Short mmCIF file of C-alpha atoms and ligand atoms in Angstrom, two decimals:
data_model
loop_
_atom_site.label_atom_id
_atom_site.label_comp_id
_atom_site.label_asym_id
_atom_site.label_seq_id
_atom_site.Cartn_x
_atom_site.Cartn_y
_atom_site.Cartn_z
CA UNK A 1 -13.99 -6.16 21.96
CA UNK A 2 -14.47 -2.38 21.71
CA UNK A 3 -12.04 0.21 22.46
CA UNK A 4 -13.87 4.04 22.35
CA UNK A 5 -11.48 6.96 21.10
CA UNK A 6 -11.24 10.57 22.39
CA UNK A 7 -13.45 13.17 20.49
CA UNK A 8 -11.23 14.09 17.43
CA UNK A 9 -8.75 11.41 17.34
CA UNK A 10 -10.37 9.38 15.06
CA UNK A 11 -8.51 11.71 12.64
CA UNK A 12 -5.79 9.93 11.81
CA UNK A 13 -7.50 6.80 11.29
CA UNK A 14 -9.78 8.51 8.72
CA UNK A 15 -6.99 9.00 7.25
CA UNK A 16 -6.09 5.56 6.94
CA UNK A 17 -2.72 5.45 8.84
CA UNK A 18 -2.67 2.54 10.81
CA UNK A 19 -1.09 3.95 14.46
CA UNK A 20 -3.19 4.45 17.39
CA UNK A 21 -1.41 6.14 19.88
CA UNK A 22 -2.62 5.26 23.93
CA UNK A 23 -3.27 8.97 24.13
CA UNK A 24 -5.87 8.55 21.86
CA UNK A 25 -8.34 6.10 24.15
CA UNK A 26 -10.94 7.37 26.19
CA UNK A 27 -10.06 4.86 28.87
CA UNK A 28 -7.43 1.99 28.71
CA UNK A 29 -8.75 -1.60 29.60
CA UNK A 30 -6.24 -3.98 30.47
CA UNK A 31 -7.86 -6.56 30.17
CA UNK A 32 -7.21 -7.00 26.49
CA UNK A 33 -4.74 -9.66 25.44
CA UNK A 34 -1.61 -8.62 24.28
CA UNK A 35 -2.01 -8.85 20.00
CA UNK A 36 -5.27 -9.40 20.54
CA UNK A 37 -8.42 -7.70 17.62
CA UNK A 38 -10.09 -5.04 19.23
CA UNK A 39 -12.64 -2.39 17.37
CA UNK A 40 -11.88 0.92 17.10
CA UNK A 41 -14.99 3.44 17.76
CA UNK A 42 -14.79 6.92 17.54
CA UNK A 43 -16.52 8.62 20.89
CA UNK A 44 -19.96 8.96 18.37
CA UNK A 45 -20.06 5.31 18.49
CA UNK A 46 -18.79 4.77 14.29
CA UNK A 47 -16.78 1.87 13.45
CA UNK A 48 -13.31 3.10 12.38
CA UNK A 49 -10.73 -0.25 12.35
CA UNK A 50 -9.97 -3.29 13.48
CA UNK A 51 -6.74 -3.66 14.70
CA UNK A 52 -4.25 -5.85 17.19
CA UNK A 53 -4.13 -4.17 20.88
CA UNK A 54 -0.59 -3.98 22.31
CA UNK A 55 -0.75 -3.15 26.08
CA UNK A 56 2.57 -2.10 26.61
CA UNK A 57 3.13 0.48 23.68
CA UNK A 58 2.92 3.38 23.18
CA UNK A 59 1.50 2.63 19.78
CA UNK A 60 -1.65 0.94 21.55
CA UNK A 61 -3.07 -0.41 18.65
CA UNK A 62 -2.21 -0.84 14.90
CA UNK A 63 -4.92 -1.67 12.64
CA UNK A 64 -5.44 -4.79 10.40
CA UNK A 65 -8.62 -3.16 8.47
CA UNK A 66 -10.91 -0.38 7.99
CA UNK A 67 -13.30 -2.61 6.63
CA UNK A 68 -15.75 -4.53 8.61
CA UNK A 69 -14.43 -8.19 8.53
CA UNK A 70 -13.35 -10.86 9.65
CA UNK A 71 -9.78 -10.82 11.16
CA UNK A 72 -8.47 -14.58 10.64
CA UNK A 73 -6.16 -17.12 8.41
CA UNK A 74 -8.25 -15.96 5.42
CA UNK A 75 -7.61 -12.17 6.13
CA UNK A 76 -3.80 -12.91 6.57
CA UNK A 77 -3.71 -15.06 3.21
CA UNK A 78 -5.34 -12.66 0.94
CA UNK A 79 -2.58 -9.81 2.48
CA UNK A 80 0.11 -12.45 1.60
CA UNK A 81 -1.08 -13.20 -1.69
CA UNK A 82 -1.06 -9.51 -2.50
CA UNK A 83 2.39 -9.10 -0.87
CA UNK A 84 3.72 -12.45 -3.42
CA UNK A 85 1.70 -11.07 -6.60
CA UNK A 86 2.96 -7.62 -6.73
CA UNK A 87 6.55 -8.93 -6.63
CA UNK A 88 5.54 -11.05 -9.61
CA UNK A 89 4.64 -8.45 -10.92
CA UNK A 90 7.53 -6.40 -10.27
CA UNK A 91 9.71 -8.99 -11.70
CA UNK A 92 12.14 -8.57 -8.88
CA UNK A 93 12.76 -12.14 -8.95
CA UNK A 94 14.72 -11.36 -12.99
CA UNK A 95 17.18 -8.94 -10.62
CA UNK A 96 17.88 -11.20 -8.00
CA UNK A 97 16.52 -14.32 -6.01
CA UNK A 98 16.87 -12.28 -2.60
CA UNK A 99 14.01 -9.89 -1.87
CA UNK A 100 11.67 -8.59 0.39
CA UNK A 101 8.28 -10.21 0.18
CA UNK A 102 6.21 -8.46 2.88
CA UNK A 103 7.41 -5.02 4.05
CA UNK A 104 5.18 -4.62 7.26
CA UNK A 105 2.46 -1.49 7.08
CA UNK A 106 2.94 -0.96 3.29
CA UNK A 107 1.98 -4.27 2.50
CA UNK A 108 -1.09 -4.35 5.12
CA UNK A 109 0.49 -6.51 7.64
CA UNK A 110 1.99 -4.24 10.56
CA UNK A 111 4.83 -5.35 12.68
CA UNK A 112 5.70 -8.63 9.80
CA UNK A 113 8.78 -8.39 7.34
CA UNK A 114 9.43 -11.18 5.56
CA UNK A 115 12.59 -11.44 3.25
CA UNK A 116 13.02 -14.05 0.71
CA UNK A 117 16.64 -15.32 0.27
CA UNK A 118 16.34 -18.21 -2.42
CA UNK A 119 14.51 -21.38 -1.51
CA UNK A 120 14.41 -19.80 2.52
CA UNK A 121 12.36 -17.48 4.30
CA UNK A 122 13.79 -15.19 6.53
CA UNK A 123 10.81 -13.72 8.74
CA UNK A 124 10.76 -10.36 11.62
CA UNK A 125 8.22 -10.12 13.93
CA UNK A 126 8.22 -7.03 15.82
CA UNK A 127 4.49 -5.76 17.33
CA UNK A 128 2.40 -7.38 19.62
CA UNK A 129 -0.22 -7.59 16.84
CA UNK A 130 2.32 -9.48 14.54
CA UNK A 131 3.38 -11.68 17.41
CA UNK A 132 -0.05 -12.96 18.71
CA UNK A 133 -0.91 -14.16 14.04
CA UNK A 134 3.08 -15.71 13.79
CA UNK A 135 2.27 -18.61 13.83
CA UNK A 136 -0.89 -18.96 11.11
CA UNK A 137 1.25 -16.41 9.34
CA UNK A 138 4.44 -19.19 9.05
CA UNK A 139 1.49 -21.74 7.92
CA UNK A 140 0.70 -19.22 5.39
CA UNK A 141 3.90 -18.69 4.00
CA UNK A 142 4.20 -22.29 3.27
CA UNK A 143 1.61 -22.80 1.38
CA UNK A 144 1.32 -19.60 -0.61
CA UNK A 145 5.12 -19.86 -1.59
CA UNK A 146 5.34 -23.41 -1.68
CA UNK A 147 9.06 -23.04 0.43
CA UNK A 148 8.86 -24.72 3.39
CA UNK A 149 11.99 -23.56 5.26
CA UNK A 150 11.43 -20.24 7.60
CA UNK A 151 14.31 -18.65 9.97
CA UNK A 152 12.95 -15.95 12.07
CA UNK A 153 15.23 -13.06 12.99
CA UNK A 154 13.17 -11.01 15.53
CA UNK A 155 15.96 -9.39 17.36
CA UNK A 156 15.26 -6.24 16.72
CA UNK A 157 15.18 -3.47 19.84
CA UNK A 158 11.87 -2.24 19.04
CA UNK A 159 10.04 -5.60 20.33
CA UNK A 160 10.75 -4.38 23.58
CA UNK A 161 8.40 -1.60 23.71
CA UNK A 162 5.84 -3.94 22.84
CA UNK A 163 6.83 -6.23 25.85
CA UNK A 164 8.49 -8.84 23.66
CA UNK A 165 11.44 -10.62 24.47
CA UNK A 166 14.01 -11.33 21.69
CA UNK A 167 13.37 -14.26 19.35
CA UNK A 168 15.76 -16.17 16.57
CA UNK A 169 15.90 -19.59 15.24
CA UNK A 170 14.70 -22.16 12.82
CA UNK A 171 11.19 -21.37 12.54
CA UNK A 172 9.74 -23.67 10.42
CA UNK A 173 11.60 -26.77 8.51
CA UNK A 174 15.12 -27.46 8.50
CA UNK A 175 17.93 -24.92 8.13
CA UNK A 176 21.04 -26.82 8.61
CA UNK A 177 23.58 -23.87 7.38
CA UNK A 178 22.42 -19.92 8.14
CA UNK A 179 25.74 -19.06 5.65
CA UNK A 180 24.25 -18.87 2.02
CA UNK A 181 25.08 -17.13 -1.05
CA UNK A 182 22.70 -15.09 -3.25
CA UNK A 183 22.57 -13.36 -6.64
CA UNK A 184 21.89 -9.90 -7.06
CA UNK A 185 22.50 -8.64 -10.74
CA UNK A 186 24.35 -11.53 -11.51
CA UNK A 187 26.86 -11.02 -8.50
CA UNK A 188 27.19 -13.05 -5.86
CA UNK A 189 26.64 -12.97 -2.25
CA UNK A 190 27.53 -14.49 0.57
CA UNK A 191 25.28 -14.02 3.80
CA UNK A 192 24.54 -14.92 7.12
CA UNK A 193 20.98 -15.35 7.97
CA UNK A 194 21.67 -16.20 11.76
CA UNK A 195 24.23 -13.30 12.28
CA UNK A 196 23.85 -10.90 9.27
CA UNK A 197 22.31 -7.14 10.25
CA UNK A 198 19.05 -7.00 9.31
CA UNK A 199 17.64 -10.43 8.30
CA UNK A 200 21.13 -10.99 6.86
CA UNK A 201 21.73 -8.35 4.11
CA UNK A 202 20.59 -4.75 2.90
CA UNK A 203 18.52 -5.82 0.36
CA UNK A 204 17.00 -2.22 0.39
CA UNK A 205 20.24 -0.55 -1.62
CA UNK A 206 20.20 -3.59 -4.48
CA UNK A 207 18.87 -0.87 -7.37
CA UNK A 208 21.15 1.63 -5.84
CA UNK A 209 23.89 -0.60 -5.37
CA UNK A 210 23.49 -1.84 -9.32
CA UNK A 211 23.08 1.79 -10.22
CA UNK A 212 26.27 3.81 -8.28
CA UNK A 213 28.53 0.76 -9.53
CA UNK A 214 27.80 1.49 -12.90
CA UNK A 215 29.12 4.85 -12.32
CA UNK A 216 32.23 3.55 -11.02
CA UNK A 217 34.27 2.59 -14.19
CA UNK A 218 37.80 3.68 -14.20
CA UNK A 219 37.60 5.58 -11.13
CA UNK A 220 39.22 5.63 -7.55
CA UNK A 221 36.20 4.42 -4.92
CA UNK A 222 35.93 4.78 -1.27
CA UNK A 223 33.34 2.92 -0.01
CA UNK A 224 32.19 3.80 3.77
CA UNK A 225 30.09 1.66 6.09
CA UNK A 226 30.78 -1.05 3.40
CA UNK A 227 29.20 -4.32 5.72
CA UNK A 228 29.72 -7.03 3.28
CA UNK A 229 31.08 -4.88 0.04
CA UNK A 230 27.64 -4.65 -1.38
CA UNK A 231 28.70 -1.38 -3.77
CA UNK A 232 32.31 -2.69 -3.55
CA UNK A 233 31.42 -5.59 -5.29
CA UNK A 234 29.34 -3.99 -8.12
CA UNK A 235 32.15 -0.85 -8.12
CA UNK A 236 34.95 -3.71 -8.93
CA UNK A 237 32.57 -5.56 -11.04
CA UNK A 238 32.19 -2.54 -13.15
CA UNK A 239 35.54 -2.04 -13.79
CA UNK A 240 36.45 0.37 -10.97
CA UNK A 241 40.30 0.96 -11.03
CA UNK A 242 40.74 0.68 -6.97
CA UNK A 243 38.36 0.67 -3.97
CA UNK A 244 38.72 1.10 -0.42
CA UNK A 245 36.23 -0.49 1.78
CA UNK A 246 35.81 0.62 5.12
CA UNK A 247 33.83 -0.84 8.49
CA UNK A 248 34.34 -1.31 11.74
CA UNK A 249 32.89 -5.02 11.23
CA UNK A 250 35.73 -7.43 11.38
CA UNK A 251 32.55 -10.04 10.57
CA UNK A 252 31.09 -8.09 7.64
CA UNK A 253 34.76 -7.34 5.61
CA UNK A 254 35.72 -11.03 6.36
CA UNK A 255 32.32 -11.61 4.36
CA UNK A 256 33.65 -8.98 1.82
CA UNK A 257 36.97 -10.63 0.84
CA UNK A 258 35.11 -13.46 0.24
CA UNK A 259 32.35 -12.23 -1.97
CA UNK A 260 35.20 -10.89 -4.07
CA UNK A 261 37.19 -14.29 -4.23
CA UNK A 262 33.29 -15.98 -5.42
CA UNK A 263 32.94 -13.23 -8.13
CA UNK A 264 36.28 -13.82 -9.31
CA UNK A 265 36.76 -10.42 -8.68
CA UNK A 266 40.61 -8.31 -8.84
CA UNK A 267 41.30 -8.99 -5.02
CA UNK A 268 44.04 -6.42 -6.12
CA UNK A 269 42.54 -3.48 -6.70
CA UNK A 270 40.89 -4.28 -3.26
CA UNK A 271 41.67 -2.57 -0.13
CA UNK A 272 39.33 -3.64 3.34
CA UNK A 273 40.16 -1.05 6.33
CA UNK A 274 38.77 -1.81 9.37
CA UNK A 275 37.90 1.20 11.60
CA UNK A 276 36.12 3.90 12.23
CA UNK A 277 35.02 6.08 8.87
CA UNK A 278 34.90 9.62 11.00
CA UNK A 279 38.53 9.55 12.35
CA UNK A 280 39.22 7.49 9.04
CA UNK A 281 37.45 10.46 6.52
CA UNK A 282 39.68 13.19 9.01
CA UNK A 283 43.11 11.27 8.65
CA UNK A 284 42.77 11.37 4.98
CA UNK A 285 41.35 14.79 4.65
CA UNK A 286 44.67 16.14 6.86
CA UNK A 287 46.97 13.58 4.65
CA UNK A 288 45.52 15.35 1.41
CA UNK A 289 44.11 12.11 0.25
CA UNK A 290 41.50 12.13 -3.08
CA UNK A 291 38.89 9.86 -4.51
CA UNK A 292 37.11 10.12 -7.87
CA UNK A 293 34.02 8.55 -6.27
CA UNK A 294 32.87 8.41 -2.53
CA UNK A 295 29.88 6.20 -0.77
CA UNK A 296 28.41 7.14 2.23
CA UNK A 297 25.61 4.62 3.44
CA UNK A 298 25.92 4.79 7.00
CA UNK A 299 23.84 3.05 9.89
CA UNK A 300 20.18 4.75 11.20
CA UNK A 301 21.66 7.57 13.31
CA UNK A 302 17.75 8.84 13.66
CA UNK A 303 15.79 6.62 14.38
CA UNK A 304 12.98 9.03 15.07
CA UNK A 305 12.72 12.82 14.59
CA UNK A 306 13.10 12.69 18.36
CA UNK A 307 17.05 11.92 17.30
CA UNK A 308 16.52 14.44 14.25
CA UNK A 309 19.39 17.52 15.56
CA UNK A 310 22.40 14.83 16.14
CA UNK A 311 21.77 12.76 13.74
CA UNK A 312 21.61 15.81 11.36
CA UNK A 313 25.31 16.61 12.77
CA UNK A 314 26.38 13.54 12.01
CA UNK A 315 25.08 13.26 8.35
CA UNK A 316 27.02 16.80 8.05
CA UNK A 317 30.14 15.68 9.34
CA UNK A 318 30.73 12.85 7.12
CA UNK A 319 29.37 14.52 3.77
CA UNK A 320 31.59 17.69 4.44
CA UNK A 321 34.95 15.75 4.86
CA UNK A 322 33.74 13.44 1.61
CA UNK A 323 33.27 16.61 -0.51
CA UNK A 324 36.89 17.57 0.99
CA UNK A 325 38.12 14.43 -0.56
CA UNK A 326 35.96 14.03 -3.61
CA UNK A 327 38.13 15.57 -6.76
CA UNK A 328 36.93 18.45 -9.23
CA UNK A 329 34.31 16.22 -11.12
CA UNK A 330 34.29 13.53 -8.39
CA UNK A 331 30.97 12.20 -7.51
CA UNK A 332 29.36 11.51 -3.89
CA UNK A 333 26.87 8.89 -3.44
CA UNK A 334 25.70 9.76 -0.07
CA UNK A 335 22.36 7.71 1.84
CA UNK A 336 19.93 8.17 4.90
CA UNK A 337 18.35 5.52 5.97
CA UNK A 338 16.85 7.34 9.24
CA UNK A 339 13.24 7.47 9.47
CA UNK A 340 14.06 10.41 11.89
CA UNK A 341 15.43 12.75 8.77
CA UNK A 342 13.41 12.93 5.66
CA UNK A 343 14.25 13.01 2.04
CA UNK A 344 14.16 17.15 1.94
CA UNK A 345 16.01 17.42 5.43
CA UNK A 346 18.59 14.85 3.83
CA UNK A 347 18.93 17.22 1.15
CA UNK A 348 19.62 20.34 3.02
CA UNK A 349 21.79 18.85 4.99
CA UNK A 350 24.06 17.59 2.03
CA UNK A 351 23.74 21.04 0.39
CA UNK A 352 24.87 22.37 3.97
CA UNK A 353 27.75 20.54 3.98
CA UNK A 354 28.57 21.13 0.69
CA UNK A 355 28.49 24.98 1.37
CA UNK A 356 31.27 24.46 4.52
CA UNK A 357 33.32 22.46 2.27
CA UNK A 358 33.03 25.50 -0.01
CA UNK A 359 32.27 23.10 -2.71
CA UNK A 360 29.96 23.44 -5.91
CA UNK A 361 27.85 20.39 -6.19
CA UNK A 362 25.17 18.92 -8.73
CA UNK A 363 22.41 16.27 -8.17
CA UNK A 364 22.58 14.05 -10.60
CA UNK A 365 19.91 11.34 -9.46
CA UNK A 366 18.41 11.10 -6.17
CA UNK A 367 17.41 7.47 -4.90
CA UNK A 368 15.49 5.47 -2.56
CA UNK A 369 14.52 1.46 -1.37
CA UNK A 370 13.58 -0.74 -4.04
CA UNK A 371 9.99 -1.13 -5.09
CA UNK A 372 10.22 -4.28 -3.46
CA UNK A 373 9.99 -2.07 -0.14
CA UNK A 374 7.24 -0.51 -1.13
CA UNK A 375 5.41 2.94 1.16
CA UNK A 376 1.42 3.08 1.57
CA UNK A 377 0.56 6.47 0.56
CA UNK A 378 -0.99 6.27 3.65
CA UNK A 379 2.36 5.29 5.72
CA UNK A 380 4.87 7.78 4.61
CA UNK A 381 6.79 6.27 7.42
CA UNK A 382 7.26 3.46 5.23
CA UNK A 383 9.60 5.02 2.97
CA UNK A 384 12.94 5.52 4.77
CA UNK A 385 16.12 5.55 2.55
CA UNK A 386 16.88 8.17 0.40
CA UNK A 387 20.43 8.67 -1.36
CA UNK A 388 21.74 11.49 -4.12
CA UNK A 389 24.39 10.88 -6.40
CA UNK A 390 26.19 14.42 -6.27
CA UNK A 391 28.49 15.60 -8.35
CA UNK A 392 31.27 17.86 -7.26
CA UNK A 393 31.70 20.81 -9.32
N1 SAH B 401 26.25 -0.35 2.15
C1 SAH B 401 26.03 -1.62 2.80
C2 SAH B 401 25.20 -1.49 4.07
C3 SAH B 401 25.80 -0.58 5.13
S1 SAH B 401 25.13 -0.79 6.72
C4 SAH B 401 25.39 -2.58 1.81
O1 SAH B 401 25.04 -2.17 0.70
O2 SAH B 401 25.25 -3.75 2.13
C5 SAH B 401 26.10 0.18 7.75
C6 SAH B 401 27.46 -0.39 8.12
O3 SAH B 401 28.14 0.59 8.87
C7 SAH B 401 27.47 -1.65 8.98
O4 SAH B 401 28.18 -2.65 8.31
C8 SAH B 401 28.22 -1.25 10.28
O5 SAH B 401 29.09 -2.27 10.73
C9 SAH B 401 29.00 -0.05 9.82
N2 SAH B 401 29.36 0.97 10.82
C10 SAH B 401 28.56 1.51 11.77
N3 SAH B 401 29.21 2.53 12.40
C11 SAH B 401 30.43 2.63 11.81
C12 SAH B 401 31.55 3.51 12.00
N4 SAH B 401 31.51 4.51 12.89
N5 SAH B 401 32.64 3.33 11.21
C13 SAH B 401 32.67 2.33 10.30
N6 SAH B 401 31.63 1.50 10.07
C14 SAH B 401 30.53 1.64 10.82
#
């Protein structure tokens, strides 16, 4: 099936990003199945893509190829086995035995994340496109990894604007107990594949997680929008002299306390707080409180750059009161992981808060996902967390 574009909007696709927008189509035939392969011609009749038609998005169609061929279990396996041999490659599996295999766009399959946590699978589904190849894709995984147990965790909102209803559950194989524990530079994990955020943890902030708790020897932590203690763990693990975990997940810091009692961890230099970390930041900043080191790594407040302005507000809120509380030489590891707010927005707004805290600050690293999350140059949308380790001055 052929779908014809407007004069001019075949721009983007020469470009090689991977969106069509419905805007972009001379005319829209419903007829097409949802997920189903449609060509894209530009309105002088040239091949441009093939990609997967979704009928109820706004992103109409997100392409599989630029190339002329074939769209079928072949075209999916040779994706996968790209996906499995650049994380050989990477050597992620020397860090830890959780990590993300396929990372949707960037790895040439749009709408499919697949995270591997041990000897299970834990796949997202999310486009109509993704939906429609699930299940030769699940076939796929199987016999290119050789693992043959697959949980699928799409319950993610986005579905619905591709007219797909919520979807979790053993997908392939047997998965008796969703509660596992993982290693992640040689700490310990415990996670919930069934009920965890995400497909069960943020294995985007490992490097960054291994990398601030090295910094947190001898020092006084707070860590905010802590889920499961991920920096807590390496922060204590590194010799940190107290920290202070804060959520407002009774689930996640129950998960926390325990993580520290499998790491044999000092449970006493362990505080969890359950609450809210912007009336928790102002209570300590009116009760004088100090830290030596702060973490911000709080949930997507942008989504989009629709959400840009109040998300921005928030980001500025938080990072002013923790340069209140950080001490003279204190450092502030502060994250975005809104797709909304870039890396040099992020930046601006740190420095802006900075400036109303009427503090003098240094950058000292600045970070991002894991290169097991890795961003087509072609799909800067892709890359979405960015973090700098400041340094108050
Ligand atoms: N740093 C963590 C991931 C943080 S995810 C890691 O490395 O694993 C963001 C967390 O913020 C979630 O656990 C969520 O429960 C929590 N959260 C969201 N809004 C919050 C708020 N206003 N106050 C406290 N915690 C919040």
């Amino acid at each position: 099936m052929k779908i014809t574009l407007k004069a001019g909007r075949e721009k983007s696709l020469l470009r090689r990003h991977p969106w069509v927008f419905a805007s972009a189509f001379q005319s829209v035939d419903e007829t097409h199945a949802s997920g189903s392969t449609v060509d894209l011609i530009s309105s002088e009749g040239q091949f441009l893509a093939r990609a997967a038609y979704s009928p109820h998005s706004q992103i109409r169609a997100r392409v599989w190829t630029f190339n002329d061929e074939p769209i079928d279990k072949e075209f999916f396996r040779k994706k996968i086995r790209e996906a499995i041999e650049l994380r050989n490659r990477l050597q992620v599996e020397g860090q830890s035995d959780a990590f993300r295999l396929i990372h949707g766009e960037s790895d040439g399959i749009p709408g499919i994340v697949v995270d591997r946590f041990g000897n299970l699978l834990v796949l997202q589904s999310t486009t109509a496109g993704s939906e429609f190849w699930k299940e030769v894709i699940a076939d796929l995984l199987i016999e290119e990894t050789g693992i043959q147990n697959i949980y699928e965790r799409s319950d993610v909102d986005v579905r619905e604007l591709e007219g797909l209803k919520p979807i979790t559950g053993v997908l392939r194989g047997a998965i008796p107990n969703p509660q596992l524990q993982i290693t992640e530079h040689n700490l310990k994990f415990n996670i919930n594949i069934a009920t965890g955020h995400k497909t069960g943890f943020y294995l985007d902030q490992r490097e960054n997680r291994h990398r601030v708790g090295n910094l947190a020897q001898g020092r006084n932590v707070l860590n905010c929008f802590c889920y499961t203690g991920g920096f807590s763990i390496n922060a204590l693990a590194n010799g940190a002299s107290s920290v202070l975990s804060v959520d407002s997940s009774a689930d996640a810091l129950a998960l926390l306390e325990k993580n520290i009692a499998i790491n044999n961890l000092p449970a006493d230099r362990h505080t969890s707080f359950e609450g809210d970390v912007f009336q928790l930041l102002r209570k300590f900043r009116d009760e004088n409180r100090s830290f030596d080191m702060i973490i911000l790594d709080p949930p997507k407040f942008a989504p989009t750059a629709a959400h840009a302005e109040k998300a921005s507000r928030a980001y500025k809120d938080i990072n002013l009161l923790a340069f209140k509380l950080l001490r003279h030489g204190g450092m502030l590891a502060t994250f975005s992981c809104s797709g909304g707010v870039d890396a040099a927005l992020f930046q601006k707004i740190v420095a802006s808060a900075a400036l109303d805290a009427n503090t003098e600050a240094t950058i000292i690293e600045h970070l991002t996902q894991g290169n097991d999350h890795p961003v087509s140059l072609h799909f800067p949308e892709g890359g979405y967390l960015k973090g700098l380790i400041c340094v108050k001055r």
